[in-house]
Amino acid sequence: VKPNQKGVPLCSLGLLWDIAAEAFYRVPWLQQLKLRSSYGYSGNVSKTLSAYLTATASGTNVYGAPFNVIVNPPNPSLRWERVRIANLATDFAMFNRKLEGSVELYAKQGLDLFGESPLAPQTGVLTFNGNTANTSTKGLDISLRSLNLSGAVTWRTDFQFSKVKDKVTRYLVANANNGALVTNPGAYPQVGFPYFAVFAYTYAGLDGLGDPLLYIDGQASKNYAAAINTNNRANVKFMGSSVPTTLGNVRNSLSYKNVELSLNITYRLGYVFRRNSLNNQSIYTTTGFTSSTDYNQRWMKPGDESFTQVPALRYPNIAARSNAYTYSDILIETADNIRLQDIRLDYRISAGRNRGRAINLYCYFNNIGYLWKANKLGLDPDNPRPEMGMISFPRTIAFGLKTNL
């Protein structure tokens, strides 16, 4: 690469003001108050990219001569990815430190990220991979710890809250048609939307023959090719993020003498998933009846369209018709959930007179189960398609002994 691209200045600056240590500070119930801020850059390089022409051997042509296919053209301007981060936070402790915590706001900019960019076709290569993408992320983190009860029985609570909002701000490749976008959105980032965005066709119900209808340019239609092959984003709907945008946990810890019990409840909110339903395309495969979900709710006779949204089975299968239903908004469910994540029971045995030496016996239960799920179908947001071979996180039990003798 060019000499001035081989290195990149990465620096950061942090400031902290301990307000509670100032002579003018007079707030007896607020024992600690600090303001802190930082601003800086981090960087990343990719070992899969080179400034030189890269190609891969692809066998021989019709004349028996070996040939290579270009993977990426030469790029002397290749440079580091940069991530610019700015944050502002406060740390506090109050009520004789019975409540401690921090609140932090941050903004993150991804600059010169590696992505695809178009090239003039006369160069012989349609796209190249280089520093062509940017992202923007803003977030809020809150951390609290409270001492609710002290004495023979001690009760502590730890609370974590995170809120994040991200979007793609620059991506140069002409994005694929709507059919590719709804089936694989991660491969086609959309400017102005999260990287983990979920898109879907707008479902318009069934017609009198049991075929799915989609809204195309505002009209209900069975012209599936028009819905799939167009780049008109008005014909698809942004459904949300496939990863949580609000998440955190609440851990309560109780201790009495040498026994301690902790329970951790997690929550994940602000995201969606696509559920499985009757799939005309897979139900006739050689593997057999692979998609029984909603089978009994399918359209079977005229008039059924008044109470069901599941299309009729058709043979032979028409892929565009199947995808119109499979990737429609009617199969998008809210993934929000609250989960009893883990329970830990710990027993401490002091060894002799030296209390610094001890034996700890513990029992740990993990992935216990959901306390609440937003979807009304009882589906596991982490595994909405078990019939497709996906496996849920297993419950585990661990027993252990720890000692510093």
JSON list of C-alpha atoms in Angstrom, two decimals, residues 35 130 154 273 372:
[
{"chain": "A", "resi": 35, "resn": "LEU", "atom": "CA", "xyz": [-17.81, 12.78, 36.06]},
{"chain": "A", "resi": 130, "resn": "GLY", "atom": "CA", "xyz": [-12.07, -2.03, 0.49]},
{"chain": "A", "resi": 154, "resn": "THR", "atom": "CA", "xyz": [-27.31, -9.89, 53.71]},
{"chain": "A", "resi": 273, "resn": "PHE", "atom": "CA", "xyz": [-37.64, -13.30, 14.77]},
{"chain": "A", "resi": 372, "resn": "TRP", "atom": "CA", "xyz": [-42.11, -14.45, 30.14]}
]
